[in-house]
Amino acid sequence: SRTPMQVPPGEDRWALAELYMQLPGDWPIDQLHDPRWNWPLRWLVKIANYPRVHQTWLGGGFTIIANGDPPKPLGPNTRMTCWMLYASDSLQRSDGREVPIYRVTPIYTEERDLESREGIPALMRAFERHSVPFIVDIDRPNAGGPG
């Protein structure tokens, strides 16, 4: 939130941002040398640096970032292939400027496809039906299929 992103005209409220991700309490944080456990943090850094490196922005209040096309797993121990960034809150800087806070959550390709076909509300309803946690859960059910 120190360096503004390059946003399109009229999107100034999204120029600054903070990111956060929730890991479960039993995540082996002491094993960050192991790719099975460091991929969430590597991706968080990659997402945070992307707008600066590519002279762009995170895209407003809701964004999905796929790991390639077709999407590949985000890490060696998960089938999830995309990240959902959802501006779930904001904070106010000392200069009075509001800064959106993006919750970063891994999702499956089918969930990305559901959002693409039917929109954000349909994806959120599917998450609610399947009790999808907004923490990193490498074994959670896929909410993008029928049901």
PDB file of C-alpha atoms in Angstrom:
ATOM      1  CA  SER A   1       0.000   0.000   0.000  1.00  0.00           C
ATOM      2  CA  ARG A   2       3.038   2.301  -0.200  1.00  0.00           C
ATOM      3  CA  THR A   3       3.345   2.301  -3.988  1.00  0.00           C
ATOM      4  CA  PRO A   4       0.237   2.933  -6.109  1.00  0.00           C
ATOM      5  CA  MET A   5      -0.589   0.500  -8.898  1.00  0.00           C
ATOM      6  CA  GLN A   6      -1.272   1.793 -12.389  1.00  0.00           C
ATOM      7  CA  VAL A   7      -5.054   1.735 -12.526  1.00  0.00           C
ATOM      8  CA  PRO A   8      -7.372   2.710 -15.397  1.00  0.00           C
ATOM      9  CA  PRO A   9      -8.991   6.161 -15.290  1.00  0.00           C
ATOM     10  CA  GLY A  10     -11.737   6.298 -12.672  1.00  0.00           C
ATOM     11  CA  GLU A  11     -10.408   3.343 -10.667  1.00  0.00           C
ATOM     12  CA  ASP A  12      -8.244   5.332  -8.236  1.00  0.00           C
ATOM     13  CA  ARG A  13      -9.793   3.658  -5.193  1.00  0.00           C
ATOM     14  CA  TRP A  14      -7.979   0.428  -6.235  1.00  0.00           C
ATOM     15  CA  ALA A  15      -4.535   2.020  -6.680  1.00  0.00           C
ATOM     16  CA  LEU A  16      -3.330   0.854  -3.256  1.00  0.00           C
ATOM     17  CA  ALA A  17      -3.871  -2.582  -1.759  1.00  0.00           C
ATOM     18  CA  GLU A  18      -2.826  -5.049   0.900  1.00  0.00           C
ATOM     19  CA  LEU A  19      -3.012  -8.836   0.573  1.00  0.00           C
ATOM     20  CA  TYR A  20      -3.515 -11.531   3.158  1.00  0.00           C
ATOM     21  CA  MET A  21      -3.894 -15.265   3.184  1.00  0.00           C
ATOM     22  CA  GLN A  22      -4.985 -17.519   6.014  1.00  0.00           C
ATOM     23  CA  LEU A  23      -3.131 -20.761   6.629  1.00  0.00           C
ATOM     24  CA  PRO A  24      -4.513 -23.386   9.012  1.00  0.00           C
ATOM     25  CA  GLY A  25      -3.020 -23.457  12.499  1.00  0.00           C
ATOM     26  CA  ASP A  26      -1.335 -26.788  11.813  1.00  0.00           C
ATOM     27  CA  TRP A  27       0.408 -25.619   8.599  1.00  0.00           C
ATOM     28  CA  PRO A  28       4.067 -26.678   8.950  1.00  0.00           C
ATOM     29  CA  ILE A  29       5.486 -23.157   8.863  1.00  0.00           C
ATOM     30  CA  ASP A  30       8.819 -24.547  10.097  1.00  0.00           C
ATOM     31  CA  GLN A  31       9.152 -26.474   6.806  1.00  0.00           C
ATOM     32  CA  LEU A  32       9.163 -23.575   4.367  1.00  0.00           C
ATOM     33  CA  HIS A  33      12.148 -25.067   2.546  1.00  0.00           C
ATOM     34  CA  ASP A  34       9.758 -27.797   1.344  1.00  0.00           C
ATOM     35  CA  PRO A  35       7.753 -26.977  -1.843  1.00  0.00           C
ATOM     36  CA  ARG A  36       4.741 -28.827  -0.398  1.00  0.00           C
ATOM     37  CA  TRP A  37       4.443 -26.142   2.273  1.00  0.00           C
ATOM     38  CA  ASN A  38       5.979 -22.964   0.843  1.00  0.00           C
ATOM     39  CA  TRP A  39       3.828 -22.535  -2.275  1.00  0.00           C
ATOM     40  CA  PRO A  40       1.184 -20.308  -0.585  1.00  0.00           C
ATOM     41  CA  LEU A  41       3.816 -17.833   0.590  1.00  0.00           C
ATOM     42  CA  ARG A  42       5.712 -17.922  -2.711  1.00  0.00           C
ATOM     43  CA  TRP A  43       2.460 -17.139  -4.525  1.00  0.00           C
ATOM     44  CA  LEU A  44       1.547 -14.349  -2.099  1.00  0.00           C
ATOM     45  CA  VAL A  45       4.862 -12.634  -2.864  1.00  0.00           C
ATOM     46  CA  LYS A  46       4.413 -13.248  -6.603  1.00  0.00           C
ATOM     47  CA  ILE A  47       0.898 -11.753  -6.577  1.00  0.00           C
ATOM     48  CA  ALA A  48       2.048  -8.757  -4.527  1.00  0.00           C
ATOM     49  CA  ASN A  49       4.873  -8.031  -6.972  1.00  0.00           C
ATOM     50  CA  TYR A  50       2.899  -8.632 -10.175  1.00  0.00           C
ATOM     51  CA  PRO A  51       1.348  -5.139 -10.521  1.00  0.00           C
ATOM     52  CA  ARG A  52       4.697  -3.413 -10.023  1.00  0.00           C
ATOM     53  CA  VAL A  53       6.623  -5.721 -12.366  1.00  0.00           C
ATOM     54  CA  HIS A  54       3.975  -5.559 -15.119  1.00  0.00           C
ATOM     55  CA  GLN A  55       2.848  -1.944 -14.643  1.00  0.00           C
ATOM     56  CA  THR A  56      -0.761  -2.983 -13.968  1.00  0.00           C
ATOM     57  CA  TRP A  57      -3.262  -3.425 -11.125  1.00  0.00           C
ATOM     58  CA  LEU A  58      -5.103  -6.223  -9.349  1.00  0.00           C
ATOM     59  CA  GLY A  59      -8.333  -5.480 -11.191  1.00  0.00           C
ATOM     60  CA  GLY A  60     -10.859  -4.074  -8.730  1.00  0.00           C
ATOM     61  CA  GLY A  61     -12.767  -5.726  -5.910  1.00  0.00           C
ATOM     62  CA  PHE A  62     -12.639  -9.277  -7.233  1.00  0.00           C
ATOM     63  CA  THR A  63     -10.032 -11.009  -9.363  1.00  0.00           C
ATOM     64  CA  ILE A  64      -9.175 -14.571 -10.292  1.00  0.00           C
ATOM     65  CA  ILE A  65      -5.615 -15.419 -11.270  1.00  0.00           C
ATOM     66  CA  ALA A  66      -5.003 -18.746 -13.015  1.00  0.00           C
ATOM     67  CA  ASN A  67      -1.702 -20.602 -12.919  1.00  0.00           C
ATOM     68  CA  GLY A  68      -1.287 -20.818 -16.681  1.00  0.00           C
ATOM     69  CA  ASP A  69      -3.613 -21.785 -19.495  1.00  0.00           C
ATOM     70  CA  PRO A  70      -4.759 -24.425 -18.975  1.00  0.00           C
ATOM     71  CA  PRO A  71      -4.255 -23.865 -15.245  1.00  0.00           C
ATOM     72  CA  LYS A  72      -1.772 -26.095 -13.440  1.00  0.00           C
ATOM     73  CA  PRO A  73      -1.770 -26.946  -9.711  1.00  0.00           C
ATOM     74  CA  LEU A  74      -0.520 -24.152  -7.470  1.00  0.00           C
ATOM     75  CA  GLY A  75       1.628 -26.549  -5.479  1.00  0.00           C
ATOM     76  CA  PRO A  76       2.741 -30.185  -5.451  1.00  0.00           C
ATOM     77  CA  ASN A  77       0.178 -31.260  -2.844  1.00  0.00           C
ATOM     78  CA  THR A  78      -2.993 -29.623  -4.179  1.00  0.00           C
ATOM     79  CA  ARG A  79      -5.264 -29.792  -7.240  1.00  0.00           C
ATOM     80  CA  MET A  80      -6.252 -26.119  -6.867  1.00  0.00           C
ATOM     81  CA  THR A  81      -5.047 -24.081  -9.841  1.00  0.00           C
ATOM     82  CA  CYS A  82      -6.176 -20.481  -9.354  1.00  0.00           C
ATOM     83  CA  TRP A  83      -6.227 -17.706  -6.806  1.00  0.00           C
ATOM     84  CA  MET A  84      -9.298 -15.711  -5.892  1.00  0.00           C
ATOM     85  CA  LEU A  85      -8.594 -12.187  -4.665  1.00  0.00           C
ATOM     86  CA  TYR A  86     -11.570 -10.652  -2.919  1.00  0.00           C
ATOM     87  CA  ALA A  87     -11.472  -7.160  -1.407  1.00  0.00           C
ATOM     88  CA  SER A  88     -13.088  -8.248   1.834  1.00  0.00           C
ATOM     89  CA  ASP A  89     -12.169  -5.243   3.956  1.00  0.00           C
ATOM     90  CA  SER A  90     -10.209  -1.999   3.982  1.00  0.00           C
ATOM     91  CA  LEU A  91      -7.988  -0.004   6.264  1.00  0.00           C
ATOM     92  CA  GLN A  92      -7.368   3.692   6.537  1.00  0.00           C
ATOM     93  CA  ARG A  93      -3.847   5.070   6.191  1.00  0.00           C
ATOM     94  CA  SER A  94      -2.609   7.903   8.397  1.00  0.00           C
ATOM     95  CA  ASP A  95      -3.154  10.267   5.437  1.00  0.00           C
ATOM     96  CA  GLY A  96      -6.846   9.277   5.384  1.00  0.00           C
ATOM     97  CA  ARG A  97      -6.682   7.206   2.212  1.00  0.00           C
ATOM     98  CA  GLU A  98      -8.667   3.945   2.180  1.00  0.00           C
ATOM     99  CA  VAL A  99      -6.721   0.827   1.239  1.00  0.00           C
ATOM    100  CA  PRO A 100      -8.598  -2.300   0.105  1.00  0.00           C
ATOM    101  CA  ILE A 101      -7.481  -5.524   1.765  1.00  0.00           C
ATOM    102  CA  TYR A 102      -7.642  -8.549  -0.523  1.00  0.00           C
ATOM    103  CA  ARG A 103      -8.249 -11.987   0.906  1.00  0.00           C
ATOM    104  CA  VAL A 104      -6.217 -14.420  -1.228  1.00  0.00           C
ATOM    105  CA  THR A 105      -7.743 -17.914  -1.447  1.00  0.00           C
ATOM    106  CA  PRO A 106      -6.802 -20.870  -3.663  1.00  0.00           C
ATOM    107  CA  ILE A 107      -9.594 -22.251  -5.840  1.00  0.00           C
ATOM    108  CA  TYR A 108     -10.125 -25.028  -8.381  1.00  0.00           C
ATOM    109  CA  THR A 109     -10.331 -24.536 -12.150  1.00  0.00           C
ATOM    110  CA  GLU A 110     -14.006 -25.581 -12.072  1.00  0.00           C
ATOM    111  CA  GLU A 111     -14.728 -22.828  -9.526  1.00  0.00           C
ATOM    112  CA  ARG A 112     -13.006 -20.294 -11.778  1.00  0.00           C
ATOM    113  CA  ASP A 113     -15.081 -21.573 -14.694  1.00  0.00           C
ATOM    114  CA  LEU A 114     -18.297 -21.272 -12.644  1.00  0.00           C
ATOM    115  CA  GLU A 115     -17.484 -17.633 -11.867  1.00  0.00           C
ATOM    116  CA  SER A 116     -16.651 -16.986 -15.522  1.00  0.00           C
ATOM    117  CA  ARG A 117     -19.965 -18.484 -16.714  1.00  0.00           C
ATOM    118  CA  GLU A 118     -22.355 -17.311 -13.992  1.00  0.00           C
ATOM    119  CA  GLY A 119     -20.628 -14.512 -12.075  1.00  0.00           C
ATOM    120  CA  ILE A 120     -19.342 -13.827  -8.602  1.00  0.00           C
ATOM    121  CA  PRO A 121     -22.704 -14.346  -6.823  1.00  0.00           C
ATOM    122  CA  ALA A 122     -22.979 -17.900  -8.235  1.00  0.00           C
ATOM    123  CA  LEU A 123     -19.466 -18.739  -7.044  1.00  0.00           C
ATOM    124  CA  MET A 124     -20.180 -17.355  -3.567  1.00  0.00           C
ATOM    125  CA  ARG A 125     -23.430 -19.352  -3.368  1.00  0.00           C
ATOM    126  CA  ALA A 126     -21.513 -22.510  -4.339  1.00  0.00           C
ATOM    127  CA  PHE A 127     -18.934 -21.761  -1.642  1.00  0.00           C
ATOM    128  CA  GLU A 128     -21.725 -21.330   0.897  1.00  0.00           C
ATOM    129  CA  ARG A 129     -23.451 -24.593  -0.152  1.00  0.00           C
ATOM    130  CA  HIS A 130     -20.173 -26.494   0.205  1.00  0.00           C
ATOM    131  CA  SER A 131     -19.026 -24.634   3.361  1.00  0.00           C
ATOM    132  CA  VAL A 132     -15.814 -23.587   1.640  1.00  0.00           C
ATOM    133  CA  PRO A 133     -13.388 -22.067   4.129  1.00  0.00           C
ATOM    134  CA  PHE A 134     -11.445 -19.015   3.082  1.00  0.00           C
ATOM    135  CA  ILE A 135      -8.293 -20.530   4.515  1.00  0.00           C
ATOM    136  CA  VAL A 136      -5.816 -22.640   2.583  1.00  0.00           C
ATOM    137  CA  ASP A 137      -7.208 -26.182   2.790  1.00  0.00           C
ATOM    138  CA  ILE A 138      -5.433 -28.458   0.322  1.00  0.00           C
ATOM    139  CA  ASP A 139      -8.057 -31.199   0.707  1.00  0.00           C
ATOM    140  CA  ARG A 140     -11.283 -29.206   0.610  1.00  0.00           C
ATOM    141  CA  PRO A 141     -14.087 -30.301  -1.718  1.00  0.00           C
ATOM    142  CA  ASN A 142     -14.444 -28.650  -5.119  1.00  0.00           C
ATOM    143  CA  ALA A 143     -17.504 -26.362  -5.132  1.00  0.00           C
ATOM    144  CA  GLY A 144     -17.427 -25.863  -8.903  1.00  0.00           C
ATOM    145  CA  GLY A 145     -19.221 -29.042  -9.897  1.00  0.00           C
ATOM    146  CA  PRO A 146     -22.903 -29.974  -9.744  1.00  0.00           C
ATOM    147  CA  GLY A 147     -24.637 -29.723  -6.421  1.00  0.00           C
TER     148      GLY A 147
END
